[in-house]
Amino acid sequence: MAEEQESKTRVERWPSGDADVKAFQKAAVELLIRFHVLEKIAKIHDPKNDAFQEQGRLLFDSLDRLLAAEEEDACLRIRHSSLLLNGVRLKFSLGTYPIFKSVMEEMRLRELDAVAFKHGLTKDELYRFMPIFARRDKKEGSMYARLQAELDAADISHVALEKASETKTPSNLNRNTARIFFLSIVHLKESFKRNQEGQGIKVHTTRRLMQSIYNHIVDNESFVFGMTNLKNYDEYTLNHSVNVCLLATALGRRLGLNRGELVDLGIAAFFHDLGKLETPLEILNKPDKLDADEREIMEQHPFKGAEKLVLLKESRGLPLRAIHVAMEHHIKEDLTGYPRYYDKADVNLFSKIVKIVDFFDAITTKRVYRPNVFTRSEALSLMMEQAAAEFNPVILKAFVNLMGVFPIGSLVALTTGEIGIVSDLNPEPKLVLRPTVKLITDTAGNKIDGDTVDLAERDPATGRYARTISKALNPAEYGVEVADYFLAQT
Amino acid sequence: MRPISPTSPQDDEDLVLTDKELIRRAEDILNCMANAVSAMKLFPSDHATVRNFVDALSEKFDSFFKTYARLEVGVDEFSFTCAGQVVYTDETTLKSLPFFFFKDGTRILYFYRGLDRRELVEFLELVKAVAQKPGGDNDIVAALWESDFSNIQYYAPDEFLENQILAEKPETQSEQNLPELPSDLAHETLEVKVDLAKLSQGRIELKPEDQEKLHWRPGADGETPPAAPVGTEPEAEPSPSPDEPSGAAPSPAATADPNLNEAEVRELDAMIHANRVLWPEEEFVKMTAEVVYLEEDLSTCAASLDVLLDFYLDELRQGLFTVAAMVIGKVRDLRSHLGAEESQKQALIDSCLKKLLGPKALEAVAALITTPGSVDWTALLAFFQLLGPMTLPMAAGFYEAQKDPGVRTNILAFIESTGRDDPGLIARLANDSRPALSLEVIRILVGLPGEKGISHLSAFLMFKDRDLKLEVIHALGSRRDEMSNKILMGFLNDPDEELRIQAAMKLNPTEEKSRIVHLIHEASDPAFRKKSLKEKQAILSFLGRTRSAEALAFLVGTLGRTTLFPSPKNMEMRLAAIAGLESMGTAEASTALEDGTRGRGRKVREACAEALARIGSAGAPQG
């Protein structure tokens, strides 16, 4: 009976109704933001600083409120790429994603699974804890052990750390991500072939593949973006469809779609160009501009793709939105484009997402009919200029946010004379111009297998940024195969 | 606070002890879990056996997590392991819990502190549900992924998926007209090779136009940096000094504030919400219709329409009548959008509509109604409206079968509205095996304006059900038209005497001479004498009610007909004639009755006197 009561009480104390859940999420995310902000400030200011004091007070107040409402300690935990507060998974939004990512990275760096703030925590303890936590010494040995030792030495008893437990992960994450990329091409090729032969698509395998893609995006997003720089591998349509699938899933995740939706979106993006099986190769690969008849045939591929999906016996197992996306990915935001509906007067959300990433990947890919290709940055600019009529402006903005000023895979010239390839974005919105860059030449232009440098790092002696991007370059003009540099990491 | 780790060894001896304890507890938990799953497969979730196992398992986990933060379970083909030791084995493939996880690629399961009973039950229910699914749908890894438990994780390496995908490739690459796989994909394992040497050999020489754009080159004097772009202000740091290398202006697109404002967030939320509340069946039908509209090849159009038909029948078999109705509406709408130049496509759609509204639809519904479960009657009847009169017999059957008054009312309303323009359709629904409905059919037919429905009541002449025929007789008797009389006349030949009597009593006076003559002729027939007195009276009363000269003559003649010897049948005829004259109530009839009071036969005389008295008390005779 007592156990039942305890169990009941425990359940009831947790967020139960929708309103409770929302309120808890809001309070939890606020706490996370405060933690993140104070951690950043603690990196550069001591606790006596006004900014530190102000943010410290806000964090303490958030913690205090939470501890007052809960019997348990306030425990922030990483669980397989999610952040949990007192066992409740926190949901990020488009605006808070960088903060989530940053906090998780900081905890992982310190080999932590959890940080718990206990009842009885004082402001003084918190103010002493944060600088210790924020410090990132590049010393030998376990960061966790050093951190714990410093906490013990500082007599901070109301903050507890939990060391990260080892979970089985692939030995070479990049290699596995690359394998999934190529497997996707194999699977899509096989699916196309089966469709041509009148057989069904292996929906179950496709679904598992999308789940795996999602996992890789969560665990290795930057590398996944790097892989989408691979173009024209095997048949264009296959490579392109896989790129679109990856980008769409990543974008959908940022927009806040849930897991089930993301798998559906991935499948829809995967098969969005299925209709091209009906388009003669000589039209697909024509080096010159298409004439009116050829254009008409080309513009049939969306509805042909939708038709194929309708006719598939497994269409019930395929997400409905796959049909939408196949049909609508060339319909513009103002409902022009092709094909023209006779009745339907809207475009599905997934179609809007795929349209954007489809366009982006297409115009950044060299084709026989398009010898001059846009760089990723140029593509984003062009898309922003065409936003209103062509694309949904909100989703496009989110996509630009996702890709960054210098998208991963951008070839950039640095102020040092070095040339590099952007390998990761800076999660700090204010440091969007300072991504992480893999150096591929020295200052004299000699190709090297250079370090990966963080452009946000400052020269300790001068306090100035060591390197800055001076210009984005067009890889095609320099014969640089960007994807090779990512594949080299596998 | 001492940090928590999965095990808390202090030294080697403790390590051994702790490992043994860990293994013992893991064994205990996994045995209990297997029992719980087995029980759940056999019994409903609220069964005492299931509850007991689940309670026990929950307690074991709670106890475990007091000491350990995590339970890591290795998954082998037929066994679970913990810390390298086998802790559970079951080699019976069909029911083996380890195999159930192993077959889909799971290699490790993690249960974390924080796992409560609720989440545990969800997990067990998921295992049960997935185990019961057929073939390709029973993938526990896919299900675990979708469920996304907070405190239960798994490790399923991609190799499993890789093997699955590679196994689906053709045995050889010699398929016709298809390009070969690149050599590095043709192997069983995917090995991606990049020439690393190539990446670090040679030079990249910047073009003059790209070099010009550099704001800083090694050895150059510093330049005044341009202002940072809007939305990309650097951190609050000392401003870059004049000789600080500056960045080039970023792309125009990226200088816009990348963060969504409140209105944009709301718009995004609204789009996501709208996507979530789409009616998938409707969307599927809409999309298929659009596909058919766009397709020029007729055979492909036909194939798409067949898909729609199959979908429609599937929905019907599940009782989803609203969806089925929507399909019909959508196809009709599509048809209306086709121009005259698309006559062949129009014909295809017409053919499809015929099938949608054809017997197969009714078969699907009939099969559904025979299976237990609730039916959305409102939706069903709305669907029947679309199919039209062909559904009336089925609706009639439903009426008899259903006892719910509300349902019956709705079905009746449907029958009435559908058959309003053709009452024969309604009439045909009545038969002896549907007494309840037949009563209502009578009511409906009688209630139709004019004489539209009356003629169809003649069908009841052939019925066996006495009550139904009586009902018809009463209904007809309340009317004053020739058609009603005609049908009532038909009931005069009914095998049931009471019905004949009632019909005669309900007959209304008529000016139809032929009917009177016919009746007089029948009454004159010797066979008429065999009828009972009551029946004779009823019929001759009707003749009297006609107040015709022919009737008067017949009745007077019959009253006055005497026989040498007493004849009960003749007596009855004379008594019946008296009843007729009384009904007539005219002066001539009264005179005849007065004459009768002085005629032969005491009974006759008394009857005439009584009749006269009744006429007198009813009012002065009509002249």
mmCIF file of N, CA and C in Angstrom, chain A residues 79 89 94 144 160 165-168 175 179 190 193 204-205 208 211-212 215-216 233 235 259 261 304 307 316 321 324 341-344 348 350 380-381 384 397 401 415 430 444-447 464 468-471 477-478, chain B residues 1 3 70 104 110 112 136 139 142 145 148 150-151 155 158 162 168 170 178-179 184 190-191 194 200-205 207 210 214 216 233 241 244 247-248 251 253 257-260 264 272 275-276 283 290 295 311 330:
data_model
loop_
_atom_site.group_PDB
_atom_site.id
_atom_site.type_symbol
_atom_site.label_atom_id
_atom_site.label_comp_id
_atom_site.label_asym_id
_atom_site.label_seq_id
_atom_site.Cartn_x
_atom_site.Cartn_y
_atom_site.Cartn_z
ATOM 1 N N ARG A 79 20.924 11.496 -22.103
ATOM 2 C CA ARG A 79 20.560 10.097 -22.339
ATOM 3 C C ARG A 79 20.453 9.921 -23.839
ATOM 4 N N ARG A 89 12.194 14.249 -20.793
ATOM 5 C CA ARG A 89 12.978 14.632 -21.969
ATOM 6 C C ARG A 89 12.612 16.053 -22.379
ATOM 7 N N LEU A 94 13.581 25.451 -32.767
ATOM 8 C CA LEU A 94 14.547 25.971 -33.732
ATOM 9 C C LEU A 94 15.512 26.950 -33.057
ATOM 10 N N TYR A 144 36.788 14.422 -16.238
ATOM 11 C CA TYR A 144 35.822 14.175 -15.176
ATOM 12 C C TYR A 144 36.540 14.095 -13.825
ATOM 13 N N ALA A 160 26.344 17.399 -7.678
ATOM 14 C CA ALA A 160 26.856 16.046 -7.888
ATOM 15 C C ALA A 160 27.046 15.803 -9.373
ATOM 16 N N SER A 165 28.669 6.718 -18.477
ATOM 17 C CA SER A 165 28.846 5.285 -18.568
ATOM 18 C C SER A 165 29.117 4.954 -20.021
ATOM 19 N N GLU A 166 29.875 3.916 -20.221
ATOM 20 C CA GLU A 166 30.222 3.580 -21.598
ATOM 21 C C GLU A 166 29.054 2.871 -22.238
ATOM 22 N N THR A 167 28.621 3.406 -23.309
ATOM 23 C CA THR A 167 27.642 2.655 -24.093
ATOM 24 C C THR A 167 28.297 2.288 -25.400
ATOM 25 N N LYS A 168 27.856 1.217 -25.909
ATOM 26 C CA LYS A 168 28.450 0.702 -27.142
ATOM 27 C C LYS A 168 28.168 1.670 -28.281
ATOM 28 N N ARG A 175 32.888 6.601 -40.467
ATOM 29 C CA ARG A 175 32.881 5.508 -41.444
ATOM 30 C C ARG A 175 31.478 4.915 -41.541
ATOM 31 N N ARG A 179 28.988 4.780 -44.691
ATOM 32 C CA ARG A 179 28.416 3.507 -45.167
ATOM 33 C C ARG A 179 26.900 3.609 -45.315
ATOM 34 N N GLU A 190 18.074 -0.175 -55.814
ATOM 35 C CA GLU A 190 17.343 -1.447 -55.808
ATOM 36 C C GLU A 190 15.836 -1.203 -55.853
ATOM 37 N N LYS A 193 14.824 -0.199 -59.293
ATOM 38 C CA LYS A 193 14.853 -1.374 -60.171
ATOM 39 C C LYS A 193 13.612 -2.228 -59.943
ATOM 40 N N HIS A 204 9.619 -1.807 -45.338
ATOM 41 C CA HIS A 204 10.143 -2.050 -43.996
ATOM 42 C C HIS A 204 11.623 -1.703 -43.922
ATOM 43 N N THR A 205 12.366 -2.121 -44.933
ATOM 44 C CA THR A 205 13.804 -1.818 -44.956
ATOM 45 C C THR A 205 14.019 -0.311 -45.076
ATOM 46 N N ARG A 208 13.571 1.278 -41.718
ATOM 47 C CA ARG A 208 14.746 1.077 -40.853
ATOM 48 C C ARG A 208 15.886 1.985 -41.299
ATOM 49 N N GLN A 211 15.354 5.427 -40.033
ATOM 50 C CA GLN A 211 15.631 5.508 -38.597
ATOM 51 C C GLN A 211 17.140 5.610 -38.374
ATOM 52 N N SER A 212 17.860 4.840 -39.138
ATOM 53 C CA SER A 212 19.310 4.887 -39.013
ATOM 54 C C SER A 212 19.855 6.252 -39.446
ATOM 55 N N ASN A 215 19.359 8.582 -36.725
ATOM 56 C CA ASN A 215 20.353 8.373 -35.659
ATOM 57 C C ASN A 215 21.684 9.031 -36.022
ATOM 58 N N HIS A 216 22.051 8.911 -37.275
ATOM 59 C CA HIS A 216 23.329 9.497 -37.692
ATOM 60 C C HIS A 216 23.258 11.017 -37.711
ATOM 61 N N TYR A 233 27.350 10.798 -57.687
ATOM 62 C CA TYR A 233 27.894 9.463 -57.453
ATOM 63 C C TYR A 233 26.945 8.460 -58.085
ATOM 64 N N GLU A 235 24.364 7.247 -60.479
ATOM 65 C CA GLU A 235 23.413 8.084 -61.220
ATOM 66 C C GLU A 235 23.065 9.311 -60.399
ATOM 67 N N ARG A 259 9.546 11.898 -34.231
ATOM 68 C CA ARG A 259 10.273 10.797 -34.873
ATOM 69 C C ARG A 259 9.475 10.164 -36.012
ATOM 70 N N GLU A 261 7.157 11.404 -37.766
ATOM 71 C CA GLU A 261 7.080 12.341 -38.897
ATOM 72 C C GLU A 261 8.400 12.398 -39.654
ATOM 73 N N LYS A 304 3.997 11.602 -62.258
ATOM 74 C CA LYS A 304 4.326 10.213 -62.559
ATOM 75 C C LYS A 304 4.852 9.505 -61.303
ATOM 76 N N GLU A 307 1.988 8.932 -59.082
ATOM 77 C CA GLU A 307 1.189 7.840 -59.649
ATOM 78 C C GLU A 307 1.807 6.488 -59.319
ATOM 79 N N ARG A 316 0.064 1.351 -49.041
ATOM 80 C CA ARG A 316 -0.512 1.544 -47.722
ATOM 81 C C ARG A 316 0.562 1.590 -46.651
ATOM 82 N N ARG A 321 2.323 10.998 -47.236
ATOM 83 C CA ARG A 321 2.986 12.226 -47.672
ATOM 84 C C ARG A 321 4.059 11.991 -48.720
ATOM 85 N N HIS A 324 2.337 13.037 -51.671
ATOM 86 C CA HIS A 324 2.317 14.505 -51.725
ATOM 87 C C HIS A 324 3.637 15.051 -52.251
ATOM 88 N N TYR A 341 -2.822 21.523 -60.078
ATOM 89 C CA TYR A 341 -3.958 20.769 -59.561
ATOM 90 C C TYR A 341 -5.253 21.268 -60.176
ATOM 91 N N TYR A 342 -6.211 20.347 -60.319
ATOM 92 C CA TYR A 342 -7.517 20.810 -60.779
ATOM 93 C C TYR A 342 -8.389 21.219 -59.599
ATOM 94 N N ASP A 343 -8.040 20.721 -58.427
ATOM 95 C CA ASP A 343 -8.940 20.963 -57.294
ATOM 96 C C ASP A 343 -8.161 21.373 -56.028
ATOM 97 N N LYS A 344 -7.165 20.586 -55.687
ATOM 98 C CA LYS A 344 -6.432 20.812 -54.439
ATOM 99 C C LYS A 344 -5.815 22.210 -54.460
ATOM 100 N N ASN A 348 1.466 20.398 -49.198
ATOM 101 C CA ASN A 348 1.760 19.787 -47.906
ATOM 102 C C ASN A 348 3.060 20.330 -47.296
ATOM 103 N N PHE A 350 5.455 18.752 -45.864
ATOM 104 C CA PHE A 350 6.643 17.978 -46.257
ATOM 105 C C PHE A 350 7.100 18.363 -47.662
ATOM 106 N N LEU A 380 22.120 29.619 -51.124
ATOM 107 C CA LEU A 380 21.249 30.140 -50.061
ATOM 108 C C LEU A 380 20.831 31.570 -50.376
ATOM 109 N N SER A 381 21.776 32.370 -50.848
ATOM 110 C CA SER A 381 21.442 33.759 -51.197
ATOM 111 C C SER A 381 20.379 33.811 -52.270
ATOM 112 N N MET A 384 17.024 32.892 -50.913
ATOM 113 C CA MET A 384 16.425 33.937 -50.087
ATOM 114 C C MET A 384 15.830 35.029 -50.963
ATOM 115 N N LYS A 397 13.909 30.137 -44.023
ATOM 116 C CA LYS A 397 14.720 30.797 -42.994
ATOM 117 C C LYS A 397 15.322 29.745 -42.061
ATOM 118 N N ASN A 401 19.226 28.905 -41.418
ATOM 119 C CA ASN A 401 19.717 28.779 -40.045
ATOM 120 C C ASN A 401 20.468 27.462 -39.877
ATOM 121 N N THR A 415 42.110 34.513 -43.944
ATOM 122 C CA THR A 415 42.952 35.706 -43.950
ATOM 123 C C THR A 415 44.421 35.369 -43.797
ATOM 124 N N LYS A 430 26.006 34.164 -32.495
ATOM 125 C CA LYS A 430 26.796 35.373 -32.739
ATOM 126 C C LYS A 430 28.138 35.061 -33.391
ATOM 127 N N ALA A 444 50.928 29.171 -48.149
ATOM 128 C CA ALA A 444 51.487 29.376 -49.492
ATOM 129 C C ALA A 444 50.672 28.690 -50.581
ATOM 130 N N GLY A 445 49.628 28.014 -50.173
ATOM 131 C CA GLY A 445 48.775 27.361 -51.163
ATOM 132 C C GLY A 445 49.122 25.919 -51.441
ATOM 133 N N ASN A 446 50.094 25.342 -50.715
ATOM 134 C CA ASN A 446 50.436 23.942 -50.908
ATOM 135 C C ASN A 446 49.400 23.065 -50.229
ATOM 136 N N LYS A 447 48.974 22.052 -50.933
ATOM 137 C CA LYS A 447 47.959 21.168 -50.349
ATOM 138 C C LYS A 447 48.550 20.405 -49.175
ATOM 139 N N ARG A 464 43.353 38.170 -30.165
ATOM 140 C CA ARG A 464 42.613 38.343 -31.411
ATOM 141 C C ARG A 464 42.344 36.987 -32.043
ATOM 142 N N THR A 468 40.311 34.163 -39.911
ATOM 143 C CA THR A 468 38.974 34.627 -40.289
ATOM 144 C C THR A 468 38.744 34.250 -41.748
ATOM 145 N N ILE A 469 37.520 33.966 -42.078
ATOM 146 C CA ILE A 469 37.196 33.654 -43.476
ATOM 147 C C ILE A 469 37.166 34.959 -44.260
ATOM 148 N N SER A 470 37.914 34.975 -45.344
ATOM 149 C CA SER A 470 37.875 36.182 -46.170
ATOM 150 C C SER A 470 36.954 36.004 -47.364
ATOM 151 N N LYS A 471 36.819 34.781 -47.831
ATOM 152 C CA LYS A 471 35.962 34.581 -48.992
ATOM 153 C C LYS A 471 35.585 33.120 -49.127
ATOM 154 N N GLU A 477 35.714 25.537 -59.461
ATOM 155 C CA GLU A 477 36.712 26.345 -60.163
ATOM 156 C C GLU A 477 38.133 25.943 -59.774
ATOM 157 N N TYR A 478 38.259 25.283 -58.656
ATOM 158 C CA TYR A 478 39.599 24.895 -58.208
ATOM 159 C C TYR A 478 39.802 23.381 -58.250
ATOM 160 N N MET B 1 29.208 14.496 -2.939
ATOM 161 C CA MET B 1 28.433 13.291 -3.228
ATOM 162 C C MET B 1 29.298 12.352 -4.040
ATOM 163 N N PRO B 3 30.252 9.923 -6.733
ATOM 164 C CA PRO B 3 29.674 9.714 -8.066
ATOM 165 C C PRO B 3 29.110 8.304 -8.193
ATOM 166 N N ARG B 70 22.468 1.460 -13.946
ATOM 167 C CA ARG B 70 22.110 0.964 -15.276
ATOM 168 C C ARG B 70 22.256 -0.545 -15.312
ATOM 169 N N ASP B 104 16.235 -8.841 -35.066
ATOM 170 C CA ASP B 104 16.134 -7.550 -35.748
ATOM 171 C C ASP B 104 17.382 -6.702 -35.557
ATOM 172 N N TYR B 110 19.771 -1.474 -22.698
ATOM 173 C CA TYR B 110 20.151 -0.728 -21.497
ATOM 174 C C TYR B 110 18.881 -0.319 -20.764
ATOM 175 N N TYR B 112 17.854 1.987 -17.503
ATOM 176 C CA TYR B 112 18.472 3.003 -16.658
ATOM 177 C C TYR B 112 17.660 3.290 -15.410
ATOM 178 N N GLY B 136 6.952 -8.988 -41.696
ATOM 179 C CA GLY B 136 7.866 -7.847 -41.731
ATOM 180 C C GLY B 136 7.533 -6.756 -40.755
ATOM 181 N N ASP B 139 9.181 -5.920 -36.212
ATOM 182 C CA ASP B 139 10.568 -5.478 -36.028
ATOM 183 C C ASP B 139 10.648 -4.727 -34.710
ATOM 184 N N ALA B 142 12.717 -1.338 -34.825
ATOM 185 C CA ALA B 142 11.946 -0.217 -35.380
ATOM 186 C C ALA B 142 10.941 0.289 -34.356
ATOM 187 N N TRP B 145 12.667 2.149 -31.554
ATOM 188 C CA TRP B 145 13.104 3.459 -32.048
ATOM 189 C C TRP B 145 11.939 4.433 -32.024
ATOM 190 N N ASP B 148 10.942 5.395 -28.423
ATOM 191 C CA ASP B 148 11.872 6.367 -27.862
ATOM 192 C C ASP B 148 11.735 6.477 -26.330
ATOM 193 N N SER B 150 12.603 6.880 -22.537
ATOM 194 C CA SER B 150 13.610 7.728 -21.883
ATOM 195 C C SER B 150 14.644 6.883 -21.158
ATOM 196 N N ASN B 151 14.200 5.786 -20.563
ATOM 197 C CA ASN B 151 15.094 5.040 -19.681
ATOM 198 C C ASN B 151 15.394 3.624 -20.171
ATOM 199 N N TYR B 155 21.237 -0.917 -28.429
ATOM 200 C CA TYR B 155 22.291 -0.775 -29.432
ATOM 201 C C TYR B 155 22.023 -1.819 -30.508
ATOM 202 N N ASP B 158 24.496 -0.857 -37.335
ATOM 203 C CA ASP B 158 24.001 -0.709 -38.706
ATOM 204 C C ASP B 158 24.335 -1.904 -39.581
ATOM 205 N N GLU B 162 22.694 -3.123 -43.010
ATOM 206 C CA GLU B 162 23.557 -3.238 -44.187
ATOM 207 C C GLU B 162 23.371 -4.616 -44.834
ATOM 208 N N GLU B 168 19.229 -7.719 -50.535
ATOM 209 C CA GLU B 168 18.133 -7.452 -51.472
ATOM 210 C C GLU B 168 18.640 -7.159 -52.871
ATOM 211 N N PRO B 170 20.355 -7.917 -56.443
ATOM 212 C CA PRO B 170 20.290 -9.117 -57.269
ATOM 213 C C PRO B 170 21.555 -9.952 -57.120
ATOM 214 N N LEU B 178 20.440 -1.938 -67.044
ATOM 215 C CA LEU B 178 20.678 -1.186 -65.827
ATOM 216 C C LEU B 178 22.171 -1.018 -65.626
ATOM 217 N N PRO B 179 22.597 0.140 -65.220
ATOM 218 C CA PRO B 179 24.036 0.349 -65.039
ATOM 219 C C PRO B 179 24.546 -0.500 -63.885
ATOM 220 N N ASP B 184 33.149 -0.460 -55.852
ATOM 221 C CA ASP B 184 33.276 -0.464 -54.400
ATOM 222 C C ASP B 184 31.942 -0.735 -53.705
ATOM 223 N N LEU B 190 30.932 -2.597 -47.679
ATOM 224 C CA LEU B 190 31.132 -1.348 -48.404
ATOM 225 C C LEU B 190 32.461 -0.735 -47.993
ATOM 226 N N GLU B 191 33.356 -0.693 -48.849
ATOM 227 C CA GLU B 191 34.637 -0.077 -48.563
ATOM 228 C C GLU B 191 34.757 1.150 -49.438
ATOM 229 N N VAL B 194 39.349 6.623 -50.742
ATOM 230 C CA VAL B 194 39.735 7.924 -51.278
ATOM 231 C C VAL B 194 41.259 7.953 -51.376
ATOM 232 N N SER B 200 46.835 15.692 -50.530
ATOM 233 C CA SER B 200 47.911 16.509 -49.962
ATOM 234 C C SER B 200 49.049 16.691 -50.945
ATOM 235 N N GLN B 201 48.734 16.547 -52.220
ATOM 236 C CA GLN B 201 49.760 16.815 -53.231
ATOM 237 C C GLN B 201 49.282 17.927 -54.133
ATOM 238 N N GLY B 202 50.245 18.771 -54.484
ATOM 239 C CA GLY B 202 49.915 19.857 -55.410
ATOM 240 C C GLY B 202 49.627 21.154 -54.673
ATOM 241 N N ARG B 203 49.063 22.037 -55.425
ATOM 242 C CA ARG B 203 48.802 23.368 -54.887
ATOM 243 C C ARG B 203 47.424 23.836 -55.311
ATOM 244 N N ILE B 204 46.927 24.788 -54.567
ATOM 245 C CA ILE B 204 45.734 25.506 -55.004
ATOM 246 C C ILE B 204 46.129 26.963 -55.113
ATOM 247 N N GLU B 205 46.108 27.423 -56.339
ATOM 248 C CA GLU B 205 46.497 28.800 -56.618
ATOM 249 C C GLU B 205 45.245 29.636 -56.738
ATOM 250 N N LYS B 207 42.753 32.438 -57.815
ATOM 251 C CA LYS B 207 42.642 33.274 -59.005
ATOM 252 C C LYS B 207 42.814 34.735 -58.613
ATOM 253 N N ASP B 210 39.935 36.266 -56.857
ATOM 254 C CA ASP B 210 39.745 35.803 -55.484
ATOM 255 C C ASP B 210 40.820 36.371 -54.577
ATOM 256 N N LEU B 214 40.729 39.230 -50.933
ATOM 257 C CA LEU B 214 41.257 39.001 -49.587
ATOM 258 C C LEU B 214 41.519 40.336 -48.920
ATOM 259 N N TRP B 216 43.292 40.678 -46.171
ATOM 260 C CA TRP B 216 44.555 40.656 -45.460
ATOM 261 C C TRP B 216 45.419 39.586 -46.048
ATOM 262 N N GLU B 233 26.813 40.219 -35.080
ATOM 263 C CA GLU B 233 27.737 40.972 -34.243
ATOM 264 C C GLU B 233 28.634 40.007 -33.484
ATOM 265 N N SER B 241 40.994 45.832 -33.321
ATOM 266 C CA SER B 241 41.828 47.012 -33.569
ATOM 267 C C SER B 241 41.925 47.223 -35.066
ATOM 268 N N GLU B 244 43.251 44.488 -37.131
ATOM 269 C CA GLU B 244 42.698 43.141 -36.955
ATOM 270 C C GLU B 244 42.238 42.646 -38.316
ATOM 271 N N GLY B 247 36.847 39.845 -41.647
ATOM 272 C CA GLY B 247 36.216 38.860 -42.515
ATOM 273 C C GLY B 247 35.595 39.528 -43.715
ATOM 274 N N ALA B 248 35.450 38.761 -44.747
ATOM 275 C CA ALA B 248 34.741 39.266 -45.918
ATOM 276 C C ALA B 248 33.263 39.306 -45.604
ATOM 277 N N SER B 251 27.445 36.098 -47.311
ATOM 278 C CA SER B 251 26.442 36.116 -48.369
ATOM 279 C C SER B 251 25.233 36.908 -47.905
ATOM 280 N N ALA B 253 22.143 36.341 -48.197
ATOM 281 C CA ALA B 253 21.110 35.517 -47.559
ATOM 282 C C ALA B 253 21.402 35.340 -46.080
ATOM 283 N N ASP B 257 18.554 37.922 -40.164
ATOM 284 C CA ASP B 257 18.466 37.292 -38.856
ATOM 285 C C ASP B 257 17.919 35.874 -39.023
ATOM 286 N N PRO B 258 18.721 34.863 -38.689
ATOM 287 C CA PRO B 258 18.270 33.497 -38.937
ATOM 288 C C PRO B 258 17.248 33.012 -37.929
ATOM 289 N N ASN B 259 17.058 33.756 -36.856
ATOM 290 C CA ASN B 259 16.124 33.271 -35.837
ATOM 291 C C ASN B 259 14.703 33.646 -36.233
ATOM 292 N N LEU B 260 13.794 32.712 -35.995
ATOM 293 C CA LEU B 260 12.392 32.982 -36.299
ATOM 294 C C LEU B 260 11.823 33.930 -35.251
ATOM 295 N N GLU B 264 6.581 34.075 -36.895
ATOM 296 C CA GLU B 264 7.070 32.966 -37.728
ATOM 297 C C GLU B 264 7.005 31.644 -36.963
ATOM 298 N N ILE B 272 2.786 22.730 -38.798
ATOM 299 C CA ILE B 272 3.035 21.391 -38.260
ATOM 300 C C ILE B 272 1.739 20.795 -37.736
ATOM 301 N N ASN B 275 -0.512 19.725 -40.542
ATOM 302 C CA ASN B 275 -0.017 18.491 -41.135
ATOM 303 C C ASN B 275 -0.413 17.275 -40.305
ATOM 304 N N ARG B 276 -0.461 17.485 -38.998
ATOM 305 C CA ARG B 276 -0.775 16.374 -38.098
ATOM 306 C C ARG B 276 -2.247 16.014 -38.104
ATOM 307 N N GLU B 283 -6.880 12.693 -48.028
ATOM 308 C CA GLU B 283 -5.725 13.137 -48.790
ATOM 309 C C GLU B 283 -5.352 12.111 -49.858
ATOM 310 N N GLU B 290 -6.192 13.630 -58.390
ATOM 311 C CA GLU B 290 -5.345 14.564 -59.139
ATOM 312 C C GLU B 290 -4.467 13.801 -60.131
ATOM 313 N N GLU B 295 -3.133 12.254 -65.762
ATOM 314 C CA GLU B 295 -2.631 11.153 -66.588
ATOM 315 C C GLU B 295 -3.373 11.107 -67.915
ATOM 316 N N PHE B 311 -9.332 0.504 -52.546
ATOM 317 C CA PHE B 311 -9.274 1.280 -51.307
ATOM 318 C C PHE B 311 -10.679 1.482 -50.748
ATOM 319 N N LYS B 330 -15.774 12.367 -54.422
ATOM 320 C CA LYS B 330 -14.565 12.858 -55.083
ATOM 321 C C LYS B 330 -14.521 12.409 -56.542
#
